[in-house]
């Protein structure tokens, strides 16, 4: 009715009948019927409810219109539209108004003059337009529901859509929660009945608002969809909250299923992180036991290799995990990196044939890029990194207890991959410094680390694994990698360094301890003492290695003279950008940018704490850019003074 009598261009208006019935503006009109000369509906009209009865304009009203109006009211017509003499001022109109006052029904008249046929055509045209609008609203709602279901999006958009369509305030009230809505504060008992399933829908008026309530879902306890308007609900809008509640109910089960799937996926990812953390600290047995039901056969190989895939943003990681699993045919452990929120770690098995590629002590000395597995891994992951902002680094293989070293190798390869058009690289590089130091270097490392031997084995292993990771990646990333807080990781590193006679705050001391740990992985020589029967000093070991010096020159080859001098100043200031920038007379941001460019050239992350800075330090010492006296050797010089 409101579509006909209200709005910017009404086509009907109310006839003032003092004391008589007035049309319900919220009542729907579905039919328009023309009355005969006696103001009665044709015999073929069997359903008059929600219909308008239009009286003819070419005959005067009956002498006593009351019986005809009473019959129309009894048949349930919504209103009678007057045309012709009955609509014109005069005694005939007064007679009709008087009859309507006593028997009803409500009376309407056209805003613009017109006959019965013309008025009927106007009404039908307006009703058709309202029907098209209602169908359009339903269609938009259903299309939005389908899109939300297809893309697994938040159904909150459905509520916002309902607000816009109905010019209403909409809330979804979850059982057990407070409404936070003053208009419903006095109706908590009604809400409780709907939550419990005793009532499925209700309408109420409170504080000048017209509120519709609908239960959501088929099983209690039901959430309640509440929609409130400042005015009455037109019939064309009244059905929309009910339809929205139904669509929310349909979305509810997929949402619940997806929520369960999401919890399972997050639990599985947490388990995978735990497996990676076991591997990073050398807990191979526990890692194999946890991984076998999840990724059978992956950790049963004697060795493995690590790839690190960098995503364009942290939000992309779940999709990248799925893409990596498909790429490696689910024959690898794919993990959300706990240390860097843009990284995905892929742990693959490595099975060298006939022991090929194995180094001393069973380790794998050959570069990852030189084996068939490296090529296969690069080919498998290449499609994953084709998207913008992606890159992948594949590290050299190694035994599982050296997974941390394999991870470090992959991180170095990732730095190279960022500069290549293919956005993927395998870590080949030169041999590490330890490969060029003479055999007595292993004895020196054993002597430096001997103060740790007095600790219980379990505590020593825990401290050493955490310290090695912290030296490679810094305390904060290490804490996430091993599952402890940052303070604990830092304290473990500081304790190890104090026992070794070194200071955590000195870059060169951290490099010395890192080198000692790497040398400790080498087999112990039979007899290699210094001139006094003790271990040789580190400075002498470095000075006596021509191969290490040549490798250092190769490492620094991409850098010009000015950059090498700048890096030497930065290292001399313990890697502190602020103090080094003051000494160099430049802004700290400029120094940071130059460090990033230099790190990209040598394939090391120099702006982050870790082994990349240590490699640079040794290269500068070996080539004479830094004096050897900056190296504190507790084996010869004793512990560093506090």
XYZ file of C-alpha atoms in Angstrom:
642
model
C 0.000 0.000 0.000
C 2.833 2.378 0.815
C 4.124 2.122 -2.768
C 0.782 3.534 -3.976
C 0.032 6.205 -1.359
C 3.449 7.495 -0.231
C 6.796 8.496 -1.639
C 7.704 11.200 -4.123
C 4.897 10.452 -6.616
C 1.860 8.756 -5.008
C -0.938 7.749 -7.357
C -3.624 7.263 -4.673
C -4.535 9.139 -1.517
C -6.702 8.436 1.496
C -10.289 9.655 1.620
C -10.858 11.221 4.999
C -13.524 9.173 6.773
C -13.922 10.560 10.320
C -14.025 7.613 12.677
C -13.645 5.149 9.822
C -10.955 2.639 8.908
C -7.708 3.755 7.284
C -5.593 1.577 5.003
C -2.653 -0.232 6.574
C 0.418 1.281 4.838
C 2.358 -1.951 5.364
C -0.292 -4.139 3.753
C 0.653 -5.688 0.440
C -1.442 -5.279 -2.702
C -1.351 -8.206 -5.087
C -4.453 -7.686 -7.268
C -6.570 -4.851 -8.688
C -10.188 -5.769 -9.447
C -12.865 -3.668 -11.202
C -16.327 -3.654 -9.592
C -19.564 -3.883 -11.577
C -22.329 -1.290 -11.599
C -23.567 -2.538 -8.214
C -20.085 -2.184 -6.686
C -19.662 -5.907 -6.421
C -16.682 -7.962 -7.537
C -17.162 -10.149 -10.609
C -18.293 -13.725 -9.985
C -14.964 -15.089 -11.225
C -12.980 -13.404 -8.436
C -12.466 -16.058 -5.779
C -9.683 -14.395 -3.777
C -10.122 -10.765 -2.814
C -7.708 -10.533 0.092
C -4.842 -8.099 -0.562
C -6.808 -6.673 -3.519
C -7.929 -3.161 -4.416
C -11.528 -2.820 -5.599
C -11.962 -0.013 -8.171
C -15.547 1.239 -8.580
C -16.733 2.277 -12.070
C -16.784 5.929 -13.057
C -19.734 5.741 -15.481
C -22.511 4.919 -12.972
C -23.453 6.696 -9.749
C -23.005 4.879 -6.443
C -25.937 2.819 -5.119
C -28.604 4.684 -3.160
C -27.406 2.769 -0.120
C -23.721 1.843 -0.641
C -23.460 0.248 2.817
C -24.411 -3.341 1.762
C -21.953 -3.288 -1.148
C -19.149 -1.851 0.999
C -19.923 -4.380 3.759
C -19.660 -7.248 1.278
C -16.318 -5.925 -0.024
C -15.014 -5.611 3.539
C -16.159 -9.138 4.380
C -14.347 -10.480 1.334
C -11.173 -8.876 2.695
C -10.362 -6.187 0.137
C -7.563 -3.899 1.285
C -9.349 -0.721 0.162
C -11.911 0.654 -2.292
C -10.763 3.148 -4.918
C -13.413 5.747 -5.793
C -13.693 7.122 -9.322
C -16.304 9.120 -11.235
C -19.225 10.612 -9.265
C -18.193 8.876 -6.036
C -14.850 10.688 -6.095
C -16.295 14.126 -6.902
C -17.389 16.435 -4.059
C -21.115 16.311 -3.491
C -23.926 14.379 -1.844
C -23.021 11.103 -3.539
C -19.500 11.192 -2.094
C -20.894 12.137 1.329
C -23.246 9.140 1.168
C -20.332 6.793 0.412
C -18.186 8.283 3.193
C -21.025 7.897 5.703
C -21.483 4.240 4.760
C -17.741 3.566 4.963
C -17.674 5.086 8.444
C -20.010 2.378 9.700
C -19.062 -0.720 7.688
C -15.647 -0.008 6.149
C -13.526 -0.728 4.183
C -10.909 2.078 3.814
C -11.446 4.445 0.896
C -8.879 5.755 -1.605
C -9.104 8.115 -4.565
C -6.713 8.852 -7.451
C -4.325 11.757 -7.033
C -4.793 12.623 -10.714
C -8.294 12.425 -12.238
C -8.961 9.326 -14.294
C -11.434 6.608 -15.043
C -11.502 3.149 -13.509
C -9.527 1.543 -16.339
C -6.876 4.266 -16.250
C -6.544 4.113 -12.454
C -6.325 0.335 -12.602
C -3.544 0.570 -15.213
C -1.596 3.067 -13.080
C -1.849 0.845 -10.021
C -0.774 -2.263 -11.916
C 2.184 -0.407 -13.422
C 3.277 0.794 -10.001
C 2.873 -2.677 -8.489
C 4.907 -4.195 -11.326
C 7.715 -1.726 -10.614
C 7.621 -2.554 -6.904
C 7.712 -6.252 -7.760
C 10.751 -5.732 -9.980
C 12.498 -3.895 -7.140
C 11.665 -6.697 -4.698
C 12.935 -9.330 -7.119
C 16.084 -7.264 -7.659
C 16.692 -7.051 -3.920
C 16.304 -10.802 -3.541
C 18.534 -11.443 -6.524
C 21.298 -9.206 -5.135
C 21.053 -10.920 -1.768
C 21.246 -14.411 -3.268
C 24.144 -13.467 -5.540
C 26.050 -12.028 -2.590
C 25.386 -15.191 -0.572
C 26.720 -17.350 -3.399
C 29.827 -15.176 -3.692
C 30.494 -15.314 0.044
C 30.136 -19.089 0.021
C 32.325 -19.487 -3.057
C 35.135 -17.284 -1.762
C 34.737 -18.288 1.906
C 34.345 -14.653 2.917
C 33.018 -13.110 6.107
C 29.177 -13.255 6.190
C 29.255 -9.870 7.896
C 28.990 -8.423 4.390
C 25.503 -9.942 4.201
C 24.448 -7.929 7.257
C 25.882 -4.719 5.832
C 24.073 -5.409 2.563
C 20.778 -5.817 4.443
C 21.351 -2.511 6.227
C 21.849 -0.708 2.919
C 18.854 -2.329 1.221
C 16.406 -1.700 4.071
C 17.792 1.527 5.519
C 17.875 -0.324 8.833
C 20.223 -1.127 11.667
C 21.076 -4.831 11.669
C 22.690 -7.006 14.341
C 23.463 -10.712 14.638
C 23.000 -11.626 18.297
C 24.904 -14.755 19.305
C 23.530 -16.883 22.181
C 25.166 -16.008 25.470
C 26.275 -12.549 24.357
C 24.884 -9.179 25.366
C 23.005 -7.283 22.689
C 24.578 -3.923 23.449
C 21.392 -2.522 21.916
C 19.109 -0.436 24.112
C 16.080 -1.099 21.918
C 16.164 -4.798 22.914
C 17.067 -4.418 26.577
C 13.465 -4.970 27.647
C 12.974 -8.030 25.451
C 15.611 -10.441 26.714
C 13.023 -13.099 27.500
C 11.803 -13.014 23.904
C 15.389 -13.271 22.655
C 15.961 -16.247 24.946
C 12.910 -17.994 23.467
C 14.221 -17.460 19.936
C 17.712 -18.623 20.935
C 16.174 -21.782 22.402
C 14.052 -22.469 19.318
C 10.658 -21.952 21.012
C 9.923 -19.026 18.672
C 11.453 -18.550 15.246
C 10.383 -14.993 14.402
C 8.944 -11.948 16.123
C 8.128 -8.312 15.448
C 8.054 -5.577 18.064
C 8.108 -1.824 18.495
C 10.281 -0.169 21.106
C 11.624 3.342 21.577
C 10.152 4.435 18.267
C 11.876 1.619 16.348
C 10.203 -1.198 14.430
C 12.201 -4.384 15.005
C 12.077 -7.745 13.239
C 13.701 -10.789 14.852
C 14.499 -14.037 13.031
C 16.221 -17.206 14.200
C 19.257 -18.276 12.160
C 19.950 -21.934 11.455
C 17.961 -25.117 11.930
C 19.233 -26.276 15.320
C 19.291 -24.408 18.639
C 20.856 -22.458 20.124
C 20.030 -20.059 17.313
C 21.789 -16.792 16.618
C 19.159 -14.075 16.154
C 19.093 -11.661 13.246
C 17.654 -8.348 14.463
C 16.765 -5.526 12.065
C 15.330 -2.182 13.217
C 13.859 0.697 11.209
C 12.636 4.079 12.343
C 9.420 3.566 10.350
C 7.120 0.601 9.651
C 8.436 -2.178 7.450
C 6.954 -2.123 3.930
C 5.948 -5.522 2.659
C 8.590 -5.364 -0.071
C 11.278 -5.036 2.596
C 9.668 -7.044 5.359
C 10.570 -10.364 3.749
C 14.214 -9.427 3.221
C 15.414 -9.950 6.850
C 13.701 -13.360 6.849
C 15.448 -14.287 3.597
C 18.766 -13.018 4.966
C 18.339 -15.126 8.105
C 17.733 -18.143 5.886
C 20.857 -17.447 3.848
C 22.907 -17.011 7.010
C 21.592 -20.386 8.131
C 22.721 -21.949 4.859
C 26.136 -20.329 5.221
C 26.379 -21.378 8.848
C 27.159 -25.051 8.214
C 29.873 -24.412 5.600
C 31.243 -21.733 7.921
C 31.331 -24.165 10.828
C 32.893 -26.812 8.617
C 35.482 -24.343 7.369
C 36.129 -23.231 10.950
C 36.817 -26.846 11.924
C 38.984 -27.300 8.841
C 40.800 -24.081 9.728
C 41.476 -25.292 13.260
C 42.741 -28.620 11.934
C 44.961 -26.845 9.400
C 46.386 -24.534 12.064
C 46.993 -27.519 14.340
C 48.785 -29.339 11.543
C 50.885 -26.254 10.790
C 51.779 -25.998 14.490
C 52.842 -29.653 14.453
C 54.969 -29.034 11.358
C 56.612 -26.066 13.072
C 57.384 -28.303 16.058
C 59.004 -30.864 13.750
C 61.124 -28.136 12.163
C 62.093 -26.856 15.608
C 63.182 -30.368 16.625
C 65.359 -30.557 13.512
C 66.833 -27.103 14.074
C 68.076 -28.075 17.543
C 69.283 -31.525 16.488
C 66.368 -33.524 17.914
C 66.236 -35.847 14.915
C 64.658 -38.827 16.694
C 61.752 -36.778 18.043
C 61.316 -35.088 14.655
C 61.155 -38.419 12.796
C 58.656 -39.823 15.291
C 56.372 -36.785 14.925
C 56.727 -36.485 11.141
C 56.203 -40.087 10.069
C 52.363 -40.115 10.362
C 52.182 -36.685 8.719
C 54.701 -36.990 5.858
C 55.689 -40.664 5.682
C 59.205 -41.383 4.476
C 60.427 -37.787 4.305
C 62.676 -37.884 7.378
C 63.652 -41.541 7.026
C 66.324 -40.557 4.493
C 69.831 -40.120 5.882
C 70.005 -36.475 4.861
C 67.864 -33.603 3.748
C 67.853 -30.247 2.055
C 65.986 -27.067 2.835
C 64.332 -24.547 0.546
C 63.001 -21.186 1.719
C 60.210 -19.624 -0.347
C 59.621 -15.907 0.168
C 56.045 -14.654 -0.322
C 54.966 -11.217 -1.467
C 53.112 -10.712 1.839
C 52.417 -12.729 5.009
C 48.771 -13.135 3.962
C 49.885 -15.172 0.930
C 51.537 -17.924 2.971
C 48.584 -20.362 3.305
C 48.110 -20.382 -0.466
C 51.875 -20.727 -1.009
C 51.982 -23.685 1.401
C 49.320 -25.456 -0.661
C 51.140 -24.593 -3.899
C 54.431 -25.937 -2.517
C 52.787 -29.170 -1.377
C 51.359 -29.688 -4.845
C 54.689 -28.804 -6.459
C 56.706 -31.317 -4.418
C 53.934 -33.919 -4.783
C 53.519 -34.028 -0.993
C 56.947 -35.650 -0.622
C 58.316 -32.924 1.642
C 57.604 -31.197 4.931
C 56.185 -27.742 4.130
C 56.192 -25.365 7.105
C 55.109 -21.805 7.858
C 58.438 -20.347 8.942
C 58.166 -19.340 12.621
C 61.022 -16.830 12.305
C 60.048 -14.729 9.247
C 56.381 -14.071 8.527
C 56.899 -13.967 4.740
C 58.779 -17.273 4.504
C 57.655 -20.833 3.861
C 60.205 -23.567 4.621
C 60.278 -26.727 2.497
C 62.247 -29.662 3.959
C 63.010 -32.320 1.335
C 64.685 -35.728 1.704
C 68.086 -36.194 0.033
C 69.289 -39.664 -0.928
C 72.746 -39.559 -2.583
C 73.485 -42.691 -4.569
C 76.341 -44.921 -3.394
C 77.429 -42.351 -0.832
C 78.300 -39.800 -3.511
C 78.699 -36.309 -2.224
C 79.379 -37.332 1.363
C 82.037 -35.375 3.125
C 84.107 -36.231 6.167
C 82.164 -37.702 9.026
C 79.219 -38.629 6.835
C 78.316 -35.015 6.080
C 77.447 -33.909 2.586
C 80.212 -31.716 1.256
C 79.036 -31.354 -2.334
C 77.087 -28.222 -3.249
C 73.329 -28.668 -3.565
C 73.442 -27.163 -7.005
C 75.760 -29.884 -8.246
C 73.419 -32.808 -7.598
C 70.401 -34.121 -9.417
C 68.225 -33.394 -6.377
C 69.083 -29.697 -6.577
C 67.955 -29.474 -10.180
C 64.776 -31.392 -9.426
C 63.932 -29.221 -6.420
C 64.494 -26.047 -8.438
C 62.300 -27.341 -11.262
C 59.549 -28.362 -8.847
C 59.462 -25.015 -7.055
C 59.955 -22.821 -10.139
C 56.189 -22.560 -10.906
C 55.518 -21.466 -7.324
C 57.752 -18.374 -7.567
C 56.391 -17.063 -10.870
C 53.976 -14.740 -9.085
C 55.188 -11.160 -8.465
C 57.140 -10.649 -5.254
C 58.065 -14.320 -4.875
C 61.539 -15.858 -4.608
C 63.060 -19.138 -3.439
C 66.465 -20.223 -2.207
C 67.512 -23.882 -2.122
C 70.301 -24.805 0.261
C 72.990 -27.441 0.156
C 72.053 -30.874 1.533
C 73.266 -32.168 4.857
C 72.482 -34.741 7.535
C 69.347 -34.077 9.538
C 71.264 -33.102 12.668
C 72.685 -30.191 10.632
C 69.313 -28.912 9.445
C 70.148 -25.487 10.888
C 73.150 -25.288 8.526
C 70.975 -26.370 5.599
C 68.502 -23.639 6.520
C 71.326 -21.087 6.659
C 72.447 -22.234 3.216
C 68.909 -21.756 1.869
C 68.747 -18.246 3.329
C 71.966 -17.343 1.483
C 70.536 -18.796 -1.724
C 67.389 -16.718 -1.210
C 69.491 -13.541 -1.098
C 70.915 -14.538 -4.481
C 67.493 -15.475 -5.876
C 66.128 -11.983 -5.249
C 68.642 -10.640 -7.799
C 68.034 -13.232 -10.521
C 65.364 -13.041 -13.243
C 64.216 -16.594 -12.442
C 63.699 -15.630 -8.771
C 65.043 -19.016 -7.682
C 68.616 -20.051 -6.870
C 70.544 -22.965 -5.414
C 73.366 -22.308 -2.971
C 76.698 -23.305 -4.461
C 79.089 -20.530 -3.466
C 82.659 -21.019 -2.380
C 83.700 -23.453 0.288
C 83.331 -22.150 3.848
C 86.329 -20.792 5.714
C 86.622 -23.917 7.868
C 87.498 -25.987 4.792
C 90.721 -23.977 4.286
C 91.986 -23.851 7.859
C 94.662 -26.395 8.813
C 93.909 -29.475 10.899
C 95.046 -27.917 14.236
C 92.098 -25.513 13.955
C 89.864 -28.355 15.155
C 92.007 -28.657 18.296
C 91.749 -24.899 18.856
C 87.944 -25.075 18.638
C 87.834 -27.985 21.080
C 89.934 -26.016 23.572
C 87.756 -22.903 23.233
C 84.567 -24.883 23.799
C 85.940 -27.104 26.576
C 84.417 -24.991 29.416
C 81.021 -26.239 28.212
C 81.992 -29.855 28.876
C 81.357 -29.424 32.594
C 77.634 -28.954 31.995
C 75.162 -31.857 32.001
C 74.884 -33.218 28.479
C 71.212 -32.325 28.034
C 71.791 -28.753 29.197
C 74.910 -28.435 27.057
C 73.102 -29.639 23.939
C 70.241 -27.229 24.578
C 72.590 -24.280 25.093
C 74.788 -25.105 22.107
C 71.917 -25.592 19.655
C 70.252 -22.346 20.717
C 73.547 -20.445 20.681
C 74.441 -21.689 17.193
C 71.076 -20.604 15.831
C 71.295 -17.236 17.586
C 74.741 -16.654 16.081
C 73.348 -17.422 12.633
C 70.032 -15.541 12.772
C 69.886 -13.387 15.906
C 68.067 -13.956 19.186
C 64.525 -13.018 18.094
C 64.280 -15.289 15.013
C 66.004 -18.077 16.953
C 63.440 -17.817 19.730
C 60.673 -18.422 17.188
C 62.609 -21.222 15.509
C 63.142 -23.208 18.721
C 59.905 -22.244 20.467
C 61.199 -20.138 23.374
C 60.932 -16.453 24.187
C 63.497 -13.957 22.967
C 64.934 -13.326 26.426
C 65.596 -17.032 26.965
C 67.368 -17.351 23.613
C 69.514 -14.314 24.396
C 70.406 -15.611 27.867
C 71.452 -18.990 26.485
C 73.756 -17.334 23.943
C 75.216 -15.019 26.591
C 75.868 -17.970 28.945
C 77.698 -19.948 26.261
C 79.806 -16.938 25.305
C 80.738 -16.181 28.915
C 81.864 -19.774 29.454
C 83.944 -19.525 26.274
C 85.556 -16.295 27.534
C 83.796 -14.068 24.995
C 81.343 -11.158 25.067
C 77.954 -11.317 23.389
C 78.060 -7.587 22.666
C 81.158 -7.813 20.440
C 80.662 -8.744 16.796
C 84.131 -10.246 16.491
C 83.529 -12.425 19.566
C 80.308 -13.747 18.074
C 82.203 -14.539 14.864
C 84.912 -16.363 16.867
C 82.348 -18.561 18.627
C 80.489 -19.239 15.370
C 83.758 -20.313 13.729
C 84.571 -22.566 16.692
C 81.209 -24.309 16.402
C 81.759 -24.896 12.677
C 85.265 -26.233 13.277
C 83.853 -28.490 15.971
C 81.932 -30.345 13.265
C 85.229 -31.441 11.666
C 86.887 -34.711 12.721
C 89.527 -34.345 15.417
C 93.120 -34.631 14.059
C 95.469 -37.190 15.549
C 98.219 -34.885 16.761
C 98.141 -31.179 16.167
C 99.463 -29.132 19.015
C 101.110 -25.764 18.960
C 104.816 -25.156 19.657
C 104.259 -25.204 23.399
C 102.289 -28.423 23.306
C 98.944 -26.569 23.517
C 96.481 -25.567 20.847
C 97.576 -23.119 18.142
C 96.148 -19.590 18.287
C 93.381 -18.535 15.918
C 95.311 -15.594 14.445
C 98.228 -17.868 13.573
C 95.864 -20.397 12.031
C 94.305 -17.690 9.869
C 97.657 -16.240 8.823
C 98.961 -19.651 7.814
C 96.142 -20.442 5.395
C 96.775 -19.231 1.845
C 93.595 -20.975 0.673
C 91.482 -19.061 3.182
C 93.050 -15.779 2.039
C 92.308 -16.560 -1.611
C 88.732 -17.503 -0.751
C 88.358 -14.195 1.121
C 89.548 -12.264 -1.940
C 87.031 -14.109 -4.074
C 84.291 -13.318 -1.553
C 85.077 -9.572 -1.626
C 85.642 -9.416 -5.381
C 82.221 -7.850 -6.221
C 82.955 -4.899 -3.892
C 84.934 -1.796 -4.853
C 87.638 -0.295 -2.656
C 85.415 2.377 -1.095
C 82.779 -0.176 -0.155
C 85.377 -2.438 1.455
C 86.664 0.490 3.515
C 83.123 1.379 4.574
C 82.425 -2.206 5.615
C 85.662 -2.343 7.597
C 84.607 0.752 9.559
C 81.173 -0.718 10.181
C 82.597 -4.037 11.438
C 85.129 -2.185 13.610
C 82.155 -0.537 15.344
C 80.637 -3.969 16.123
C 78.067 -3.612 13.358
C 76.397 -0.652 15.098
C 74.958 1.431 12.261
C 74.562 4.596 14.329
C 78.138 4.726 15.651
C 79.619 3.697 12.315
C 77.600 6.373 10.487
C 78.952 9.067 12.833
C 82.517 7.868 12.260
C 81.974 7.851 8.487
C 80.245 11.241 8.477
C 77.012 10.053 6.854
C 73.378 9.581 7.794
C 72.538 6.202 9.290
C 69.870 5.613 6.628
C 72.463 6.126 3.904
C 74.766 3.638 5.606
C 71.945 1.093 5.926
C 71.193 1.401 2.225
C 74.847 0.890 1.299
C 75.019 -2.146 3.588
C 71.982 -3.630 1.856
C 73.546 -3.095 -1.579
C 76.864 -4.580 -0.456
C 75.104 -7.559 1.117
C 73.256 -8.220 -2.127
C 76.568 -8.246 -4.028
C 78.223 -10.802 -1.732
C 75.038 -12.795 -1.069
C 74.838 -12.058 2.660
C 72.246 -10.262 4.803
C 74.429 -7.592 6.420
C 71.647 -5.492 7.942
C 70.469 -8.419 10.074
C 72.389 -10.159 12.856
C 73.808 -13.491 11.848
C 76.481 -15.449 10.089
C 76.539 -13.158 7.052
C 78.286 -10.499 9.131
C 80.744 -13.122 10.411
C 81.707 -14.200 6.887
C 82.354 -10.566 5.993
C 84.467 -10.010 9.120
C 86.767 -12.962 8.391
C 87.125 -11.914 4.758
C 88.194 -8.406 5.850
C 90.668 -9.802 8.408
C 92.180 -12.299 5.963
C 92.670 -9.624 3.284
C 94.203 -7.121 5.720
C 91.294 -4.668 5.632
C 90.927 -5.209 9.373
C 93.924 -5.777 11.692
C 94.176 -9.236 13.217
C 94.562 -7.671 16.660
C 90.796 -7.047 16.803
C 90.352 -10.829 17.137
C 90.233 -11.820 20.792
C 91.354 -15.433 21.272
C 90.484 -16.797 24.744
C 92.624 -19.886 24.047
C 95.808 -17.764 24.099
C 94.687 -14.499 25.710
C 92.274 -15.809 28.327
C 88.688 -14.639 28.832
C 87.826 -11.168 27.617
C 87.743 -8.749 30.551
C 84.236 -7.779 31.640
